[in-house]
PDB file of C-alpha atoms in Angstrom:
ATOM      1  CA  UNK A 271       5.945  18.057 -11.530  1.00 38.00           C
ATOM      2  CA  UNK A 272       6.475  16.633  -8.040  1.00 42.00           C
ATOM      3  CA  UNK A 273       5.641  18.977  -5.263  1.00 40.00           C
ATOM      4  CA  UNK A 274       6.427  18.394  -1.667  1.00 39.00           C
ATOM      5  CA  UNK A 275       3.902  19.624   1.040  1.00 38.00           C
ATOM      6  CA  UNK A 276       5.875  20.435   4.303  1.00 35.00           C
ATOM      7  CA  UNK A 277       3.679  19.986   7.265  1.00 38.00           C
ATOM      8  CA  UNK A 278       4.292  21.797  10.612  1.00 34.00           C
ATOM      9  CA  UNK A 279       4.286  19.349  13.475  1.00 35.00           C
ATOM     10  CA  UNK A 280       5.325  19.312  17.061  1.00 34.00           C
ATOM     11  CA  UNK A 281       8.936  20.322  17.349  1.00 37.00           C
ATOM     12  CA  UNK A 282      11.144  18.962  20.030  1.00 38.00           C
ATOM     13  CA  UNK A 283      14.036  21.495  20.729  1.00 40.00           C
ATOM     14  CA  UNK A 284      16.613  20.465  23.185  1.00 41.00           C
ATOM     15  CA  UNK A 285      19.984  22.365  23.737  1.00 41.00           C
ATOM     16  CA  UNK A 286      22.389  19.902  25.395  1.00 40.00           C
ATOM     17  CA  UNK A 287      25.442  21.369  26.746  1.00 37.00           C
ATOM     18  CA  UNK A 288      28.298  19.043  26.633  1.00 35.00           C
ATOM     19  CA  UNK A 289      30.798  21.103  28.622  1.00 34.00           C
ATOM     20  CA  UNK A 290      34.274  20.046  27.607  1.00 35.00           C
ATOM     21  CA  UNK A 291      35.755  22.754  29.946  1.00 31.00           C
ATOM     22  CA  UNK A 292      38.792  22.878  27.707  1.00 32.00           C
ATOM     23  CA  UNK A 293      40.949  25.951  28.547  1.00 31.00           C
ATOM     24  CA  UNK A 294      42.381  27.602  25.426  1.00 30.00           C
ATOM     25  CA  UNK A 295      44.017  30.913  25.612  1.00 31.00           C
ATOM     26  CA  UNK A 296      41.861  31.588  29.044  1.00 27.00           C
ATOM     27  CA  UNK A 297      38.644  30.875  27.352  1.00 28.00           C
ATOM     28  CA  UNK A 298      35.894  28.141  28.035  1.00 27.00           C
ATOM     29  CA  UNK A 299      34.981  26.269  24.968  1.00 27.00           C
ATOM     30  CA  UNK A 300      31.397  24.833  25.090  1.00 38.00           C
ATOM     31  CA  UNK A 301      30.055  22.221  22.608  1.00 59.00           C
ATOM     32  CA  UNK A 302      26.434  22.198  22.039  1.00 79.00           C
ATOM     33  CA  UNK A 303      23.863  20.410  19.965  1.00 87.00           C
ATOM     34  CA  UNK A 304      20.236  20.811  18.936  1.00 88.00           C
ATOM     35  CA  UNK A 305      17.663  18.108  18.252  1.00 90.00           C
ATOM     36  CA  UNK A 306      14.772  19.263  15.876  1.00 91.00           C
ATOM     37  CA  UNK A 307      11.921  17.335  14.258  1.00 92.00           C
ATOM     38  CA  UNK A 308      11.355  17.612  10.501  1.00 95.00           C
ATOM     39  CA  UNK A 309       8.426  16.397   8.360  1.00 95.00           C
ATOM     40  CA  UNK A 310       7.428  16.253   4.793  1.00 95.00           C
ATOM     41  CA  UNK A 311       4.735  14.789   2.542  1.00 94.00           C
ATOM     42  CA  UNK A 312       4.210  13.917  -1.165  1.00 91.00           C
ATOM     43  CA  UNK A 313       0.726  13.260  -2.534  1.00 90.00           C
ATOM     44  CA  UNK A 314       0.864  10.824  -5.466  1.00 88.00           C
ATOM     45  CA  UNK A 315      -1.636   9.430  -7.935  1.00 87.00           C
ATOM     46  CA  UNK A 316      -1.591   5.504  -7.736  1.00 87.00           C
ATOM     47  CA  UNK A 317      -0.369   3.879 -10.935  1.00 87.00           C
ATOM     48  CA  UNK A 318      -1.089   0.250 -10.465  1.00 90.00           C
ATOM     49  CA  UNK A 319      -4.096  -1.712  -9.407  1.00 91.00           C
ATOM     50  CA  UNK A 320      -4.715  -5.101  -7.824  1.00 92.00           C
ATOM     51  CA  UNK A 321      -7.704  -7.320  -8.382  1.00 92.00           C
ATOM     52  CA  UNK A 322      -8.777 -10.734  -7.274  1.00 94.00           C
ATOM     53  CA  UNK A 323     -11.096 -12.693  -9.401  1.00 94.00           C
ATOM     54  CA  UNK A 324     -12.081 -16.286  -9.585  1.00 94.00           C
ATOM     55  CA  UNK A 325     -14.340 -19.119 -10.737  1.00 95.00           C
ATOM     56  CA  UNK A 326     -16.639 -21.298  -8.656  1.00 96.00           C
ATOM     57  CA  UNK A 327     -17.777 -24.345 -10.416  1.00 96.00           C
ATOM     58  CA  UNK A 328     -20.208 -26.957  -8.973  1.00 96.00           C
ATOM     59  CA  UNK A 329     -20.883 -30.426 -10.242  1.00 96.00           C
ATOM     60  CA  UNK A 330     -22.055 -33.805  -8.812  1.00 95.00           C
ATOM     61  CA  UNK A 331     -18.621 -35.197  -8.730  1.00 96.00           C
ATOM     62  CA  UNK A 332     -15.242 -33.505  -7.512  1.00 95.00           C
ATOM     63  CA  UNK A 333     -13.579 -34.561 -11.051  1.00 96.00           C
ATOM     64  CA  UNK A 334     -16.443 -32.889 -13.089  1.00 96.00           C
ATOM     65  CA  UNK A 335     -16.228 -29.790 -10.830  1.00 96.00           C
ATOM     66  CA  UNK A 336     -12.440 -29.556 -11.333  1.00 96.00           C
ATOM     67  CA  UNK A 337     -12.830 -30.143 -15.083  1.00 96.00           C
ATOM     68  CA  UNK A 338     -15.328 -27.258 -15.377  1.00 96.00           C
ATOM     69  CA  UNK A 339     -13.430 -24.910 -13.107  1.00 96.00           C
ATOM     70  CA  UNK A 340     -10.244 -25.534 -15.004  1.00 95.00           C
ATOM     71  CA  UNK A 341     -11.759 -24.857 -18.324  1.00 95.00           C
ATOM     72  CA  UNK A 342     -13.105 -21.572 -17.281  1.00 94.00           C
ATOM     73  CA  UNK A 343      -9.917 -20.585 -15.524  1.00 95.00           C
ATOM     74  CA  UNK A 344      -7.755 -21.428 -18.498  1.00 95.00           C
ATOM     75  CA  UNK A 345     -10.213 -19.015 -20.348  1.00 94.00           C
ATOM     76  CA  UNK A 346      -9.323 -16.239 -17.961  1.00 95.00           C
ATOM     77  CA  UNK A 347      -5.706 -16.730 -18.411  1.00 95.00           C
ATOM     78  CA  UNK A 348      -5.999 -16.502 -22.075  1.00 94.00           C
ATOM     79  CA  UNK A 349      -7.984 -13.167 -21.707  1.00 94.00           C
ATOM     80  CA  UNK A 350      -5.281 -11.763 -19.287  1.00 94.00           C
ATOM     81  CA  UNK A 351      -2.411 -12.767 -21.708  1.00 94.00           C
ATOM     82  CA  UNK A 352      -4.288 -11.294 -24.648  1.00 93.00           C
ATOM     83  CA  UNK A 353      -4.598  -8.008 -22.586  1.00 92.00           C
ATOM     84  CA  UNK A 354      -0.752  -7.896 -22.102  1.00 92.00           C
ATOM     85  CA  UNK A 355      -0.744  -8.922 -18.387  1.00 94.00           C
ATOM     86  CA  UNK A 356       2.662 -10.814 -17.630  1.00 94.00           C
ATOM     87  CA  UNK A 357       2.975 -13.894 -15.847  1.00 93.00           C
ATOM     88  CA  UNK A 358       4.669 -12.421 -13.005  1.00 94.00           C
ATOM     89  CA  UNK A 359       1.558 -10.301 -12.363  1.00 95.00           C
ATOM     90  CA  UNK A 360      -0.695 -13.406 -12.119  1.00 95.00           C
ATOM     91  CA  UNK A 361      -0.736 -15.302  -9.019  1.00 95.00           C
ATOM     92  CA  UNK A 362      -3.007 -18.092  -7.728  1.00 93.00           C
ATOM     93  CA  UNK A 363      -4.308 -16.969  -4.265  1.00 92.00           C
ATOM     94  CA  UNK A 364      -6.678 -19.730  -3.503  1.00 92.00           C
ATOM     95  CA  UNK A 365      -7.783 -23.081  -4.875  1.00 93.00           C
ATOM     96  CA  UNK A 366     -10.159 -25.277  -2.841  1.00 95.00           C
ATOM     97  CA  UNK A 367     -12.462 -28.346  -3.347  1.00 95.00           C
ATOM     98  CA  UNK A 368     -15.352 -28.520  -0.973  1.00 95.00           C
ATOM     99  CA  UNK A 369     -18.249 -31.099  -0.763  1.00 95.00           C
ATOM    100  CA  UNK A 370     -21.777 -29.831  -0.950  1.00 94.00           C
ATOM    101  CA  UNK A 371     -24.169 -31.512   1.607  1.00 93.00           C
ATOM    102  CA  UNK A 372     -27.881 -32.183   1.531  1.00 88.00           C
ATOM    103  CA  UNK A 373     -30.119 -29.779   3.611  1.00 83.00           C
ATOM    104  CA  UNK A 374     -33.112 -30.914   5.796  1.00 80.00           C
ATOM    105  CA  UNK A 375     -36.419 -30.718   4.238  1.00 78.00           C
ATOM    106  CA  UNK A 376     -38.803 -28.321   6.008  1.00 75.00           C
ATOM    107  CA  UNK A 377     -41.695 -30.256   7.673  1.00 65.00           C
ATOM    108  CA  UNK A 378     -39.859 -33.585   7.644  1.00 67.00           C
ATOM    109  CA  UNK A 379     -39.428 -35.213  11.080  1.00 72.00           C
ATOM    110  CA  UNK A 380     -37.020 -37.472  12.359  1.00 71.00           C
ATOM    111  CA  UNK A 381     -33.197 -37.550  12.560  1.00 77.00           C
ATOM    112  CA  UNK A 382     -31.554 -35.874   9.632  1.00 76.00           C
ATOM    113  CA  UNK A 383     -28.232 -37.317   8.255  1.00 79.00           C
ATOM    114  CA  UNK A 384     -26.544 -35.011   5.681  1.00 86.00           C
ATOM    115  CA  UNK A 385     -24.939 -36.632   2.516  1.00 89.00           C
ATOM    116  CA  UNK A 386     -22.812 -35.395  -0.022  1.00 92.00           C
ATOM    117  CA  UNK A 387     -24.668 -34.311  -3.137  1.00 94.00           C
ATOM    118  CA  UNK A 388     -22.008 -32.582  -5.062  1.00 95.00           C
ATOM    119  CA  UNK A 389     -18.662 -30.795  -4.994  1.00 97.00           C
ATOM    120  CA  UNK A 390     -17.713 -26.955  -5.370  1.00 96.00           C
ATOM    121  CA  UNK A 391     -14.267 -25.888  -6.763  1.00 96.00           C
ATOM    122  CA  UNK A 392     -13.067 -22.431  -6.049  1.00 96.00           C
ATOM    123  CA  UNK A 393     -10.125 -21.036  -7.864  1.00 96.00           C
ATOM    124  CA  UNK A 394      -8.979 -17.429  -7.369  1.00 95.00           C
ATOM    125  CA  UNK A 395      -6.044 -15.302  -8.948  1.00 95.00           C
ATOM    126  CA  UNK A 396      -4.597 -12.043  -7.830  1.00 95.00           C
ATOM    127  CA  UNK A 397      -3.739  -9.809 -10.921  1.00 95.00           C
ATOM    128  CA  UNK A 398      -1.663  -6.666 -10.909  1.00 94.00           C
ATOM    129  CA  UNK A 399      -2.661  -4.154 -13.639  1.00 94.00           C
ATOM    130  CA  UNK A 400      -0.055  -1.649 -14.511  1.00 92.00           C
ATOM    131  CA  UNK A 401      -2.322   0.529 -16.649  1.00 89.00           C
ATOM    132  CA  UNK A 402      -5.127   1.681 -14.447  1.00 87.00           C
ATOM    133  CA  UNK A 403      -7.044   3.021 -17.460  1.00 86.00           C
ATOM    134  CA  UNK A 404      -7.560  -0.619 -18.630  1.00 87.00           C
ATOM    135  CA  UNK A 405      -8.919  -1.618 -15.201  1.00 88.00           C
ATOM    136  CA  UNK A 406     -12.723  -1.099 -15.819  1.00 87.00           C
ATOM    137  CA  UNK A 407     -12.687  -2.702 -19.314  1.00 89.00           C
ATOM    138  CA  UNK A 408     -10.465  -5.565 -18.051  1.00 90.00           C
ATOM    139  CA  UNK A 409     -13.154  -6.357 -15.275  1.00 90.00           C
ATOM    140  CA  UNK A 410     -15.963  -6.480 -17.695  1.00 90.00           C
ATOM    141  CA  UNK A 411     -13.969  -8.684 -20.019  1.00 91.00           C
ATOM    142  CA  UNK A 412     -12.969 -11.170 -17.176  1.00 92.00           C
ATOM    143  CA  UNK A 413     -16.586 -11.452 -16.066  1.00 91.00           C
ATOM    144  CA  UNK A 414     -18.006 -11.833 -19.615  1.00 91.00           C
ATOM    145  CA  UNK A 415     -15.424 -14.734 -19.993  1.00 91.00           C
ATOM    146  CA  UNK A 416     -16.469 -16.781 -16.802  1.00 91.00           C
ATOM    147  CA  UNK A 417     -15.251 -14.927 -13.873  1.00 93.00           C
ATOM    148  CA  UNK A 418     -18.071 -15.082 -11.370  1.00 92.00           C
ATOM    149  CA  UNK A 419     -16.104 -13.951  -8.411  1.00 90.00           C
ATOM    150  CA  UNK A 420     -14.614 -10.504  -7.971  1.00 89.00           C
ATOM    151  CA  UNK A 421     -13.427 -10.086  -4.458  1.00 82.00           C
ATOM    152  CA  UNK A 422     -12.125  -6.414  -4.564  1.00 77.00           C
ATOM    153  CA  UNK A 423     -10.135  -3.762  -6.422  1.00 85.00           C
ATOM    154  CA  UNK A 424      -7.201  -1.951  -4.688  1.00 87.00           C
ATOM    155  CA  UNK A 425      -4.862   0.685  -5.856  1.00 88.00           C
ATOM    156  CA  UNK A 426      -1.020   1.048  -5.179  1.00 87.00           C
ATOM    157  CA  UNK A 427       1.940   2.971  -6.004  1.00 86.00           C
ATOM    158  CA  UNK A 428       4.639   1.319  -7.954  1.00 84.00           C
ATOM    159  CA  UNK A 429       8.089   1.981  -6.793  1.00 82.00           C
ATOM    160  CA  UNK A 430       7.068   3.769  -3.678  1.00 80.00           C
ATOM    161  CA  UNK A 431      10.539   3.311  -1.943  1.00 85.00           C
ATOM    162  CA  UNK A 432      12.024   5.554  -4.506  1.00 88.00           C
ATOM    163  CA  UNK A 433       9.422   8.228  -3.977  1.00 88.00           C
ATOM    164  CA  UNK A 434       9.579   7.768  -0.044  1.00 90.00           C
ATOM    165  CA  UNK A 435      13.339   8.342  -0.133  1.00 92.00           C
ATOM    166  CA  UNK A 436      12.696  11.772  -1.789  1.00 93.00           C
ATOM    167  CA  UNK A 437      10.251  12.507   1.111  1.00 94.00           C
ATOM    168  CA  UNK A 438      12.939  11.478   3.713  1.00 95.00           C
ATOM    169  CA  UNK A 439      15.370  13.759   2.185  1.00 95.00           C
ATOM    170  CA  UNK A 440      12.703  16.641   2.219  1.00 96.00           C
ATOM    171  CA  UNK A 441      12.138  15.885   5.914  1.00 96.00           C
ATOM    172  CA  UNK A 442      15.784  16.184   6.936  1.00 96.00           C
ATOM    173  CA  UNK A 443      15.998  19.606   5.011  1.00 96.00           C
ATOM    174  CA  UNK A 444      12.752  20.650   6.929  1.00 96.00           C
ATOM    175  CA  UNK A 445      14.673  19.742  10.138  1.00 94.00           C
ATOM    176  CA  UNK A 446      17.683  21.863   9.145  1.00 94.00           C
ATOM    177  CA  UNK A 447      15.374  24.867   8.254  1.00 94.00           C
ATOM    178  CA  UNK A 448      13.767  24.636  11.647  1.00 92.00           C
ATOM    179  CA  UNK A 449      17.304  24.331  13.477  1.00 90.00           C
ATOM    180  CA  UNK A 450      18.329  27.426  11.544  1.00 90.00           C
ATOM    181  CA  UNK A 451      15.330  29.172  12.624  1.00 89.00           C
ATOM    182  CA  UNK A 452      15.666  28.514  16.231  1.00 87.00           C
ATOM    183  CA  UNK A 453      19.459  29.503  16.166  1.00 85.00           C
ATOM    184  CA  UNK A 454      18.743  32.815  14.134  1.00 84.00           C
ATOM    185  CA  UNK A 455      20.173  35.755  15.998  1.00 79.00           C
ATOM    186  CA  UNK A 456      22.569  33.524  18.288  1.00 76.00           C
ATOM    187  CA  UNK A 457      26.189  33.121  17.816  1.00 84.00           C
ATOM    188  CA  UNK A 458      25.680  29.401  16.738  1.00 85.00           C
ATOM    189  CA  UNK A 459      24.246  27.623  13.854  1.00 88.00           C
ATOM    190  CA  UNK A 460      23.604  23.898  13.008  1.00 90.00           C
ATOM    191  CA  UNK A 461      26.387  22.227  11.489  1.00 91.00           C
ATOM    192  CA  UNK A 462      26.847  18.409  10.693  1.00 92.00           C
ATOM    193  CA  UNK A 463      24.414  15.791  11.423  1.00 94.00           C
ATOM    194  CA  UNK A 464      25.172  13.722  14.478  1.00 92.00           C
ATOM    195  CA  UNK A 465      22.196  11.249  14.320  1.00 92.00           C
ATOM    196  CA  UNK A 466      18.933  10.807  12.462  1.00 94.00           C
ATOM    197  CA  UNK A 467      15.964   8.778  13.691  1.00 94.00           C
ATOM    198  CA  UNK A 468      12.917   8.253  11.522  1.00 93.00           C
ATOM    199  CA  UNK A 469      10.134   8.862  14.006  1.00 84.00           C
ATOM    200  CA  UNK A 470       7.307   7.780  11.606  1.00 77.00           C
ATOM    201  CA  UNK A 471       6.557   7.171   8.013  1.00 76.00           C
ATOM    202  CA  UNK A 472       3.034   6.760   6.251  1.00 73.00           C
ATOM    203  CA  UNK A 473       3.432   4.166   3.781  1.00 66.00           C
ATOM    204  CA  UNK A 474      -0.077   3.332   2.263  1.00 62.00           C
ATOM    205  CA  UNK A 475      -1.044  -0.139   1.699  1.00 58.00           C
ATOM    206  CA  UNK A 476      -3.486  -1.104  -1.078  1.00 52.00           C
ATOM    207  CA  UNK A 477      -6.951  -0.160   0.063  1.00 50.00           C
ATOM    208  CA  UNK A 478      -9.819  -2.176  -1.350  1.00 49.00           C
ATOM    209  CA  UNK A 479     -12.490  -0.133  -3.274  1.00 48.00           C
ATOM    210  CA  UNK A 480     -15.428  -2.695  -3.676  1.00 45.00           C
ATOM    211  CA  UNK A 481     -16.128  -5.883  -1.902  1.00 44.00           C
ATOM    212  CA  UNK A 482     -16.995  -9.068  -3.956  1.00 46.00           C
ATOM    213  CA  UNK A 483     -20.921  -8.689  -3.641  1.00 37.00           C
ATOM    214  CA  UNK A 484     -20.991  -5.299  -4.866  1.00 34.00           C
ATOM    215  CA  UNK A 485     -18.669  -6.019  -7.690  1.00 41.00           C
ATOM    216  CA  UNK A 486     -20.764  -8.906  -8.950  1.00 41.00           C
ATOM    217  CA  UNK A 487     -23.904  -6.560  -8.876  1.00 38.00           C
ATOM    218  CA  UNK A 488     -21.957  -4.069 -11.143  1.00 42.00           C
ATOM    219  CA  UNK A 489     -21.053  -6.881 -13.448  1.00 42.00           C
ATOM    220  CA  UNK A 490     -24.747  -7.482 -13.977  1.00 42.00           C
ATOM    221  CA  UNK A 491     -25.168  -3.959 -15.520  1.00 45.00           C
ATOM    222  CA  UNK A 492     -24.690  -3.367 -19.123  1.00 40.00           C
ATOM    223  CA  UNK A 493     -22.262  -0.389 -18.639  1.00 47.00           C
ATOM    224  CA  UNK A 494     -18.557  -0.725 -17.715  1.00 54.00           C
ATOM    225  CA  UNK A 495     -17.455  -0.701 -14.149  1.00 56.00           C
ATOM    226  CA  UNK A 496     -16.541   2.699 -13.016  1.00 58.00           C
ATOM    227  CA  UNK A 497     -13.291   2.973 -11.050  1.00 62.00           C
ATOM    228  CA  UNK A 498     -11.382   5.978  -9.554  1.00 65.00           C
ATOM    229  CA  UNK A 499      -7.698   5.634  -8.241  1.00 68.00           C
ATOM    230  CA  UNK A 500      -7.737   8.945  -6.185  1.00 71.00           C
ATOM    231  CA  UNK A 501      -4.538   9.913  -4.229  1.00 78.00           C
ATOM    232  CA  UNK A 502      -2.336   8.508  -1.720  1.00 82.00           C
ATOM    233  CA  UNK A 503      -0.056  10.302   0.809  1.00 86.00           C
ATOM    234  CA  UNK A 504       3.564   9.400   1.486  1.00 88.00           C
ATOM    235  CA  UNK A 505       4.901  11.101   4.670  1.00 91.00           C
ATOM    236  CA  UNK A 506       7.765  10.821   6.832  1.00 94.00           C
ATOM    237  CA  UNK A 507       8.783  12.567  10.208  1.00 94.00           C
ATOM    238  CA  UNK A 508      12.390  12.443  11.408  1.00 95.00           C
ATOM    239  CA  UNK A 509      14.323  13.530  14.463  1.00 92.00           C
ATOM    240  CA  UNK A 510      17.705  15.179  13.666  1.00 93.00           C
ATOM    241  CA  UNK A 511      20.622  15.819  15.900  1.00 92.00           C
ATOM    242  CA  UNK A 512      22.887  18.703  14.477  1.00 92.00           C
ATOM    243  CA  UNK A 513      26.043  19.881  16.021  1.00 91.00           C
ATOM    244  CA  UNK A 514      26.144  23.569  16.683  1.00 89.00           C
ATOM    245  CA  UNK A 515      28.956  25.332  15.400  1.00 89.00           C
ATOM    246  CA  UNK A 516      30.307  29.108  15.570  1.00 87.00           C
ATOM    247  CA  UNK A 517      27.966  31.173  13.398  1.00 81.00           C
ATOM    248  CA  UNK A 518      30.864  33.585  12.504  1.00 75.00           C
TER     249      UNK A 518
END
């Protein structure tokens, strides 16, 4: 069941008299408006995860390094396919071929001229996992099948715009509630909405959990990699201009 947590923030209250000075049956008719801020928040549990994994292969020639890297990467693609990951959720994020140079020998004098002694091919893919409970076993399986680079894990909320729209609606309701509170005991009440401005929205971006080095250290252990999704917070703050109407 979704629950909204309404947070009290700074409220901007301004009564703006727009005096029409219309004379009707000897009376002065005044039109008023009130601007009030509203805020709402929804705490959600992430339901998708993003990981970036890859293979680095070294060989004396670029062709050998590419061949070895391709062999290992094809193995990773087969693993992902067997685990039900769709093609749309697999995207190559980096492919590079770099020469490796000789290093100066300690104690050897004279001018050192580096030379190419081999090549390194790095191929990384970004993967979206839509069943978080499979994340830990998936990482272990990929590493067991040749992935020697794991650059991070991040969690996200799928279809967050739909959830954020619900928070926006709650923020407007909060603004009306406050407007009614400020008008209580008066002869006017908030009527139709004249203007709405979104003053701020907290839309969480995927947060990395582990860096590459730490993930490789975890992979060296015999036990499955532990992961915890935690919670994310969606919040919206709005400024709403209401027309004030006769409370009678």
